[in-house]
mmCIF file of C-alpha atoms in Angstrom:
data_model
loop_
_atom_site.group_PDB
_atom_site.id
_atom_site.type_symbol
_atom_site.label_atom_id
_atom_site.label_comp_id
_atom_site.label_asym_id
_atom_site.label_seq_id
_atom_site.Cartn_x
_atom_site.Cartn_y
_atom_site.Cartn_z
ATOM 1 C CA MET A 1 19.525 -127.784 115.965
ATOM 2 C CA SER A 2 18.376 -131.369 115.488
ATOM 3 C CA THR A 3 15.092 -131.344 117.405
ATOM 4 C CA GLN A 4 11.884 -131.030 115.418
ATOM 5 C CA VAL A 5 9.901 -127.795 115.499
ATOM 6 C CA ALA A 6 6.118 -127.402 115.388
ATOM 7 C CA ILE A 7 3.841 -124.378 115.100
ATOM 8 C CA VAL A 8 0.556 -124.874 116.969
ATOM 9 C CA THR A 9 -2.152 -122.292 116.383
ATOM 10 C CA GLY A 10 -4.810 -121.674 118.991
ATOM 11 C CA ALA A 11 -2.287 -122.942 121.530
ATOM 12 C CA GLY A 12 -3.347 -120.772 124.442
ATOM 13 C CA ARG A 13 -6.211 -122.921 125.656
ATOM 14 C CA GLY A 14 -8.295 -126.048 125.152
ATOM 15 C CA LEU A 15 -7.179 -128.684 122.699
ATOM 16 C CA GLY A 16 -4.364 -126.517 121.328
ATOM 17 C CA ARG A 17 -2.786 -126.294 124.742
ATOM 18 C CA ALA A 18 -3.022 -130.070 125.138
ATOM 19 C CA VAL A 19 -1.423 -130.570 121.703
ATOM 20 C CA ALA A 20 1.439 -128.243 122.606
ATOM 21 C CA HIS A 21 2.154 -130.164 125.803
ATOM 22 C CA SER A 22 1.961 -133.531 124.039
ATOM 23 C CA LEU A 23 4.464 -132.447 121.382
ATOM 24 C CA ALA A 24 6.770 -130.828 123.941
ATOM 25 C CA ARG A 25 6.861 -134.049 125.968
ATOM 26 C CA ARG A 26 8.123 -135.722 122.797
ATOM 27 C CA LYS A 27 11.025 -133.242 122.648
ATOM 28 C CA VAL A 28 9.503 -131.098 119.917
ATOM 29 C CA ALA A 29 10.160 -127.352 120.170
ATOM 30 C CA VAL A 30 6.706 -125.778 120.067
ATOM 31 C CA VAL A 31 5.897 -122.342 118.693
ATOM 32 C CA LEU A 32 2.696 -121.274 120.414
ATOM 33 C CA ALA A 33 0.423 -119.038 118.332
ATOM 34 C CA GLY A 34 -2.737 -117.353 119.558
ATOM 35 C CA ARG A 35 -4.458 -114.025 120.050
ATOM 36 C CA THR A 36 -4.167 -113.696 123.835
ATOM 37 C CA PRO A 37 -0.606 -113.095 125.099
ATOM 38 C CA GLU A 38 -1.467 -114.016 128.681
ATOM 39 C CA HIS A 39 -2.714 -117.476 127.678
ATOM 40 C CA LEU A 40 0.334 -118.115 125.506
ATOM 41 C CA THR A 41 2.704 -117.053 128.270
ATOM 42 C CA GLU A 42 0.998 -119.399 130.703
ATOM 43 C CA VAL A 43 1.364 -122.358 128.320
ATOM 44 C CA ARG A 44 4.952 -121.443 127.446
ATOM 45 C CA ASP A 45 5.955 -121.239 131.097
ATOM 46 C CA ALA A 46 4.283 -124.581 131.847
ATOM 47 C CA VAL A 47 6.143 -126.231 128.948
ATOM 48 C CA LEU A 48 9.437 -124.752 130.125
ATOM 49 C CA ASP A 49 8.768 -125.894 133.714
ATOM 50 C CA GLU A 50 8.327 -129.429 132.375
ATOM 51 C CA GLY A 51 11.709 -129.268 130.642
ATOM 52 C CA GLY A 52 10.370 -128.551 127.157
ATOM 53 C CA THR A 53 11.186 -125.853 124.608
ATOM 54 C CA ALA A 54 8.632 -123.238 123.615
ATOM 55 C CA LEU A 55 8.268 -119.841 121.987
ATOM 56 C CA ALA A 56 5.112 -117.729 122.313
ATOM 57 C CA VAL A 57 4.098 -115.533 119.370
ATOM 58 C CA THR A 58 0.921 -113.470 119.551
ATOM 59 C CA THR A 59 -0.820 -114.087 116.226
ATOM 60 C CA ASP A 60 -4.046 -113.330 114.390
ATOM 61 C CA VAL A 61 -4.257 -116.217 111.933
ATOM 62 C CA SER A 62 -6.791 -114.342 109.790
ATOM 63 C CA ASP A 63 -4.209 -111.613 109.050
ATOM 64 C CA ALA A 64 -1.562 -112.393 106.412
ATOM 65 C CA ALA A 65 1.090 -110.086 107.907
ATOM 66 C CA SER A 66 0.605 -111.578 111.364
ATOM 67 C CA VAL A 67 0.949 -115.108 109.992
ATOM 68 C CA GLN A 68 4.115 -114.164 108.126
ATOM 69 C CA ALA A 69 5.525 -112.698 111.330
ATOM 70 C CA LEU A 70 4.759 -115.988 113.103
ATOM 71 C CA PHE A 71 6.670 -118.045 110.552
ATOM 72 C CA ASP A 72 9.537 -115.540 110.496
ATOM 73 C CA ALA A 73 9.808 -115.750 114.297
ATOM 74 C CA CYS A 74 9.836 -119.552 114.170
ATOM 75 C CA LEU A 75 12.605 -119.709 111.578
ATOM 76 C CA GLU A 76 14.627 -116.975 113.260
ATOM 77 C CA GLU A 77 14.478 -118.745 116.635
ATOM 78 C CA TYR A 78 14.906 -122.362 115.536
ATOM 79 C CA GLY A 79 16.065 -122.303 111.915
ATOM 80 C CA ARG A 80 13.528 -124.903 110.802
ATOM 81 C CA LEU A 81 9.890 -125.961 110.745
ATOM 82 C CA ASP A 82 8.751 -129.575 110.595
ATOM 83 C CA VAL A 83 5.104 -129.557 111.685
ATOM 84 C CA LEU A 84 2.138 -127.212 111.437
ATOM 85 C CA VAL A 85 -0.958 -127.836 113.560
ATOM 86 C CA ASN A 86 -3.855 -125.708 112.335
ATOM 87 C CA ASN A 87 -5.917 -125.771 115.508
ATOM 88 C CA ALA A 88 -7.172 -122.174 115.829
ATOM 89 C CA GLY A 89 -10.928 -122.076 115.523
ATOM 90 C CA VAL A 90 -14.095 -120.409 116.724
ATOM 91 C CA THR A 91 -17.717 -121.469 116.816
ATOM 92 C CA ALA A 92 -21.157 -120.031 117.461
ATOM 93 C CA GLN A 93 -24.578 -121.591 117.761
ATOM 94 C CA VAL A 94 -26.829 -119.434 115.594
ATOM 95 C CA GLN A 95 -29.912 -120.416 113.618
ATOM 96 C CA LEU A 96 -29.421 -119.756 109.908
ATOM 97 C CA ALA A 97 -32.375 -117.354 109.686
ATOM 98 C CA ASP A 98 -30.875 -115.279 112.508
ATOM 99 C CA MET A 99 -27.262 -115.385 111.331
ATOM 100 C CA THR A 100 -25.569 -112.121 110.377
ATOM 101 C CA GLU A 101 -22.844 -111.674 107.790
ATOM 102 C CA GLY A 102 -20.579 -110.891 110.723
ATOM 103 C CA ASP A 103 -21.346 -114.240 112.376
ATOM 104 C CA TRP A 104 -20.508 -116.075 109.151
ATOM 105 C CA ASP A 105 -17.378 -114.045 108.365
ATOM 106 C CA ARG A 106 -15.935 -114.410 111.865
ATOM 107 C CA ILE A 107 -16.128 -118.214 111.694
ATOM 108 C CA PHE A 108 -14.724 -118.467 108.176
ATOM 109 C CA ASP A 109 -11.989 -115.873 108.814
ATOM 110 C CA ILE A 110 -10.480 -117.993 111.590
ATOM 111 C CA ASN A 111 -11.432 -121.549 110.659
ATOM 112 C CA VAL A 112 -10.807 -121.396 106.902
ATOM 113 C CA ARG A 113 -8.855 -118.259 105.991
ATOM 114 C CA GLY A 114 -6.539 -118.786 108.968
ATOM 115 C CA MET A 115 -5.859 -122.377 107.923
ATOM 116 C CA PHE A 116 -5.199 -121.228 104.356
ATOM 117 C CA LEU A 117 -2.736 -118.501 105.360
ATOM 118 C CA CYS A 118 -0.781 -120.762 107.698
ATOM 119 C CA SER A 119 -0.806 -123.674 105.260
ATOM 120 C CA ARG A 120 0.400 -121.472 102.412
ATOM 121 C CA ALA A 121 3.339 -120.290 104.490
ATOM 122 C CA ALA A 122 4.130 -123.859 105.538
ATOM 123 C CA ALA A 123 3.848 -125.170 101.979
ATOM 124 C CA ARG A 124 6.440 -122.694 100.740
ATOM 125 C CA HIS A 125 8.833 -123.803 103.462
ATOM 126 C CA PHE A 126 8.155 -127.533 103.118
ATOM 127 C CA ALA A 127 8.608 -127.343 99.351
ATOM 128 C CA SER A 128 12.090 -125.932 99.910
ATOM 129 C CA THR A 129 13.070 -128.619 102.437
ATOM 130 C CA GLY A 130 11.357 -131.609 100.816
ATOM 131 C CA SER A 131 9.508 -132.684 103.939
ATOM 132 C CA GLY A 132 6.957 -131.546 106.500
ATOM 133 C CA ARG A 133 3.610 -132.386 108.029
ATOM 134 C CA ALA A 134 0.424 -130.442 108.625
ATOM 135 C CA ILE A 135 -2.458 -131.536 110.805
ATOM 136 C CA ASN A 136 -5.712 -129.612 110.445
ATOM 137 C CA VAL A 137 -8.252 -129.714 113.252
ATOM 138 C CA ALA A 138 -11.700 -130.183 111.719
ATOM 139 C CA SER A 139 -14.725 -131.343 113.722
ATOM 140 C CA VAL A 140 -17.352 -134.034 113.818
ATOM 141 C CA PHE A 141 -19.682 -131.169 112.846
ATOM 142 C CA GLY A 142 -17.899 -131.148 109.483
ATOM 143 C CA LEU A 143 -19.146 -134.705 108.997
ATOM 144 C CA LEU A 144 -22.639 -134.358 110.510
ATOM 145 C CA GLY A 145 -25.407 -131.787 110.306
ATOM 146 C CA ARG A 146 -26.356 -130.082 113.566
ATOM 147 C CA PRO A 147 -29.065 -127.409 113.904
ATOM 148 C CA GLY A 148 -27.616 -124.045 114.825
ATOM 149 C CA PHE A 149 -24.153 -124.873 113.528
ATOM 150 C CA THR A 150 -24.557 -124.208 109.804
ATOM 151 C CA ALA A 151 -21.578 -121.841 109.525
ATOM 152 C CA TYR A 152 -19.363 -123.837 111.851
ATOM 153 C CA GLY A 153 -20.177 -127.142 110.138
ATOM 154 C CA ALA A 154 -19.615 -125.601 106.709
ATOM 155 C CA SER A 155 -16.240 -124.232 107.811
ATOM 156 C CA LYS A 156 -15.135 -127.600 109.154
ATOM 157 C CA GLY A 157 -16.354 -129.335 106.013
ATOM 158 C CA ALA A 158 -14.083 -126.933 104.149
ATOM 159 C CA VAL A 159 -11.196 -127.974 106.401
ATOM 160 C CA ILE A 160 -11.748 -131.614 105.448
ATOM 161 C CA ASN A 161 -11.757 -131.044 101.691
ATOM 162 C CA PHE A 162 -8.891 -128.555 101.939
ATOM 163 C CA THR A 163 -6.920 -131.344 103.585
ATOM 164 C CA ARG A 164 -7.578 -133.718 100.698
ATOM 165 C CA ALA A 165 -6.601 -131.215 98.022
ATOM 166 C CA ALA A 166 -3.516 -129.950 99.869
ATOM 167 C CA ALA A 167 -2.315 -133.515 100.410
ATOM 168 C CA ALA A 168 -2.540 -134.185 96.667
ATOM 169 C CA GLU A 169 -0.500 -131.043 95.983
ATOM 170 C CA TRP A 170 2.099 -131.486 98.710
ATOM 171 C CA ALA A 171 2.900 -135.111 97.863
ATOM 172 C CA LYS A 172 5.144 -133.978 95.025
ATOM 173 C CA PHE A 173 7.529 -132.335 97.496
ATOM 174 C CA GLY A 174 7.395 -135.000 100.184
ATOM 175 C CA ALA A 175 5.030 -133.406 102.721
ATOM 176 C CA GLN A 176 1.898 -134.885 104.270
ATOM 177 C CA VAL A 177 -1.406 -133.287 105.288
ATOM 178 C CA ASN A 178 -4.028 -134.967 107.451
ATOM 179 C CA ALA A 179 -6.925 -133.841 109.598
ATOM 180 C CA VAL A 180 -8.555 -134.874 112.839
ATOM 181 C CA ALA A 181 -12.278 -134.431 113.484
ATOM 182 C CA PRO A 182 -12.895 -134.258 117.223
ATOM 183 C CA GLY A 183 -16.287 -134.674 118.792
ATOM 184 C CA TYR A 184 -17.084 -133.336 122.248
ATOM 185 C CA PHE A 185 -14.028 -132.948 124.479
ATOM 186 C CA ALA A 186 -13.915 -131.774 128.080
ATOM 187 C CA THR A 187 -12.075 -128.451 127.886
ATOM 188 C CA ASP A 188 -12.382 -125.009 129.411
ATOM 189 C CA ILE A 189 -14.208 -123.868 126.272
ATOM 190 C CA ASN A 190 -17.281 -125.970 127.129
ATOM 191 C CA ALA A 191 -16.987 -125.643 130.905
ATOM 192 C CA GLU A 192 -20.357 -123.881 131.105
ATOM 193 C CA LEU A 193 -22.073 -126.709 129.257
ATOM 194 C CA ARG A 194 -20.425 -129.292 131.502
ATOM 195 C CA ASP A 195 -21.826 -127.517 134.548
ATOM 196 C CA ASP A 196 -25.317 -128.334 133.275
ATOM 197 C CA GLU A 197 -25.993 -132.010 134.011
ATOM 198 C CA ALA A 198 -29.004 -132.153 131.710
ATOM 199 C CA ALA A 199 -27.026 -130.664 128.821
ATOM 200 C CA VAL A 200 -24.184 -133.106 129.356
ATOM 201 C CA ALA A 201 -26.599 -136.036 129.457
ATOM 202 C CA LYS A 202 -28.133 -134.903 126.152
ATOM 203 C CA VAL A 203 -24.687 -134.723 124.532
ATOM 204 C CA VAL A 204 -23.381 -138.067 125.749
ATOM 205 C CA ARG A 205 -26.566 -139.871 124.682
ATOM 206 C CA ARG A 206 -25.428 -139.248 121.097
ATOM 207 C CA ILE A 207 -21.970 -140.700 121.767
ATOM 208 C CA PRO A 208 -21.668 -144.501 121.752
ATOM 209 C CA ALA A 209 -18.737 -144.275 124.192
ATOM 210 C CA ARG A 210 -21.121 -142.457 126.578
ATOM 211 C CA ARG A 211 -18.580 -139.838 127.589
ATOM 212 C CA MET A 212 -16.728 -136.783 126.315
ATOM 213 C CA GLY A 213 -13.183 -137.129 125.124
ATOM 214 C CA ARG A 214 -10.144 -136.246 127.203
ATOM 215 C CA PRO A 215 -7.919 -133.541 125.669
ATOM 216 C CA GLU A 216 -4.849 -135.761 125.899
ATOM 217 C CA GLU A 217 -6.546 -138.342 123.672
ATOM 218 C CA LEU A 218 -6.824 -135.843 120.834
ATOM 219 C CA ALA A 219 -3.374 -134.417 121.574
ATOM 220 C CA ASP A 220 -1.677 -137.795 121.374
ATOM 221 C CA LEU A 221 -3.368 -138.528 118.034
ATOM 222 C CA VAL A 222 -2.088 -135.226 116.659
ATOM 223 C CA ALA A 223 1.392 -136.054 117.974
ATOM 224 C CA TYR A 224 1.262 -139.435 116.236
ATOM 225 C CA LEU A 225 0.293 -137.853 112.930
ATOM 226 C CA SER A 226 2.993 -135.224 113.416
ATOM 227 C CA LEU A 227 5.862 -137.551 114.256
ATOM 228 C CA ASP A 228 5.219 -141.269 113.867
ATOM 229 C CA ALA A 229 2.616 -141.871 111.161
ATOM 230 C CA PRO A 230 3.941 -143.370 107.900
ATOM 231 C CA ASP A 231 4.588 -140.956 105.049
ATOM 232 C CA PHE A 232 2.090 -142.930 102.948
ATOM 233 C CA LEU A 233 -0.725 -141.675 105.192
ATOM 234 C CA THR A 234 -1.905 -138.369 103.751
ATOM 235 C CA GLY A 235 -5.128 -136.624 102.811
ATOM 236 C CA GLN A 236 -7.121 -138.412 105.515
ATOM 237 C CA THR A 237 -9.511 -137.170 108.180
ATOM 238 C CA ILE A 238 -9.631 -139.244 111.349
ATOM 239 C CA ALA A 239 -12.739 -138.825 113.483
ATOM 240 C CA ILE A 240 -12.011 -139.016 117.204
ATOM 241 C CA ASP A 241 -15.476 -138.726 118.631
ATOM 242 C CA GLY A 242 -16.340 -141.807 120.671
ATOM 243 C CA GLY A 243 -18.226 -143.193 117.685
ATOM 244 C CA GLU A 244 -20.633 -140.272 117.290
ATOM 245 C CA SER A 245 -20.112 -139.969 113.513
ATOM 246 C CA SER A 246 -20.597 -143.731 113.058
ATOM 247 C CA VAL A 247 -24.266 -143.858 114.075
#
């Protein structure tokens, strides 16, 4: 088949769901990876209803066998892979003195180990085809320090430097790796916060644009990096945060 194929992790909700829809609208076949089958099925059906192409694969990105099964399913169904979007991630607001080893491990298992396992599988495929693109979803918290987000910020800082190093490695076989660092976006994940007017006001005061981002804004940036960005652009992290990391 001639259409491009993308794996999107964490595709069942939030920004991952928006990314999947944005790619599907651009005629990319999307392989939806996530831990909750019901969420994946909902996104898959919505993509199909819109005339797109999608495959849902229940996946734990922190488990090597599960990740291998995801890539096997993609190649069996479509015969190719062109794009990997490492979007799966978790967070928790915990003061460092109160943090347990479990809190730390949970964040790093998904945000860093999961990215590593998926990127390793993609690298092996891209090296054999001589092309490919990966987009890693970092965070503005990987660029800034925020109380209560030590583990999350550290994990997203790791995403940013992983992106640089992987880009330097992958250049020799014609593949590109970039990252996006979103700030606050209005998604179902922060719906509770957005119900609190005082909390929202506190957040947007830190954002020069004086608003949260719209999921489609992040999704369209990821689609650009996946499909249209020049090959010479690699190893970069683009903050999309309304200017929050600039002040």
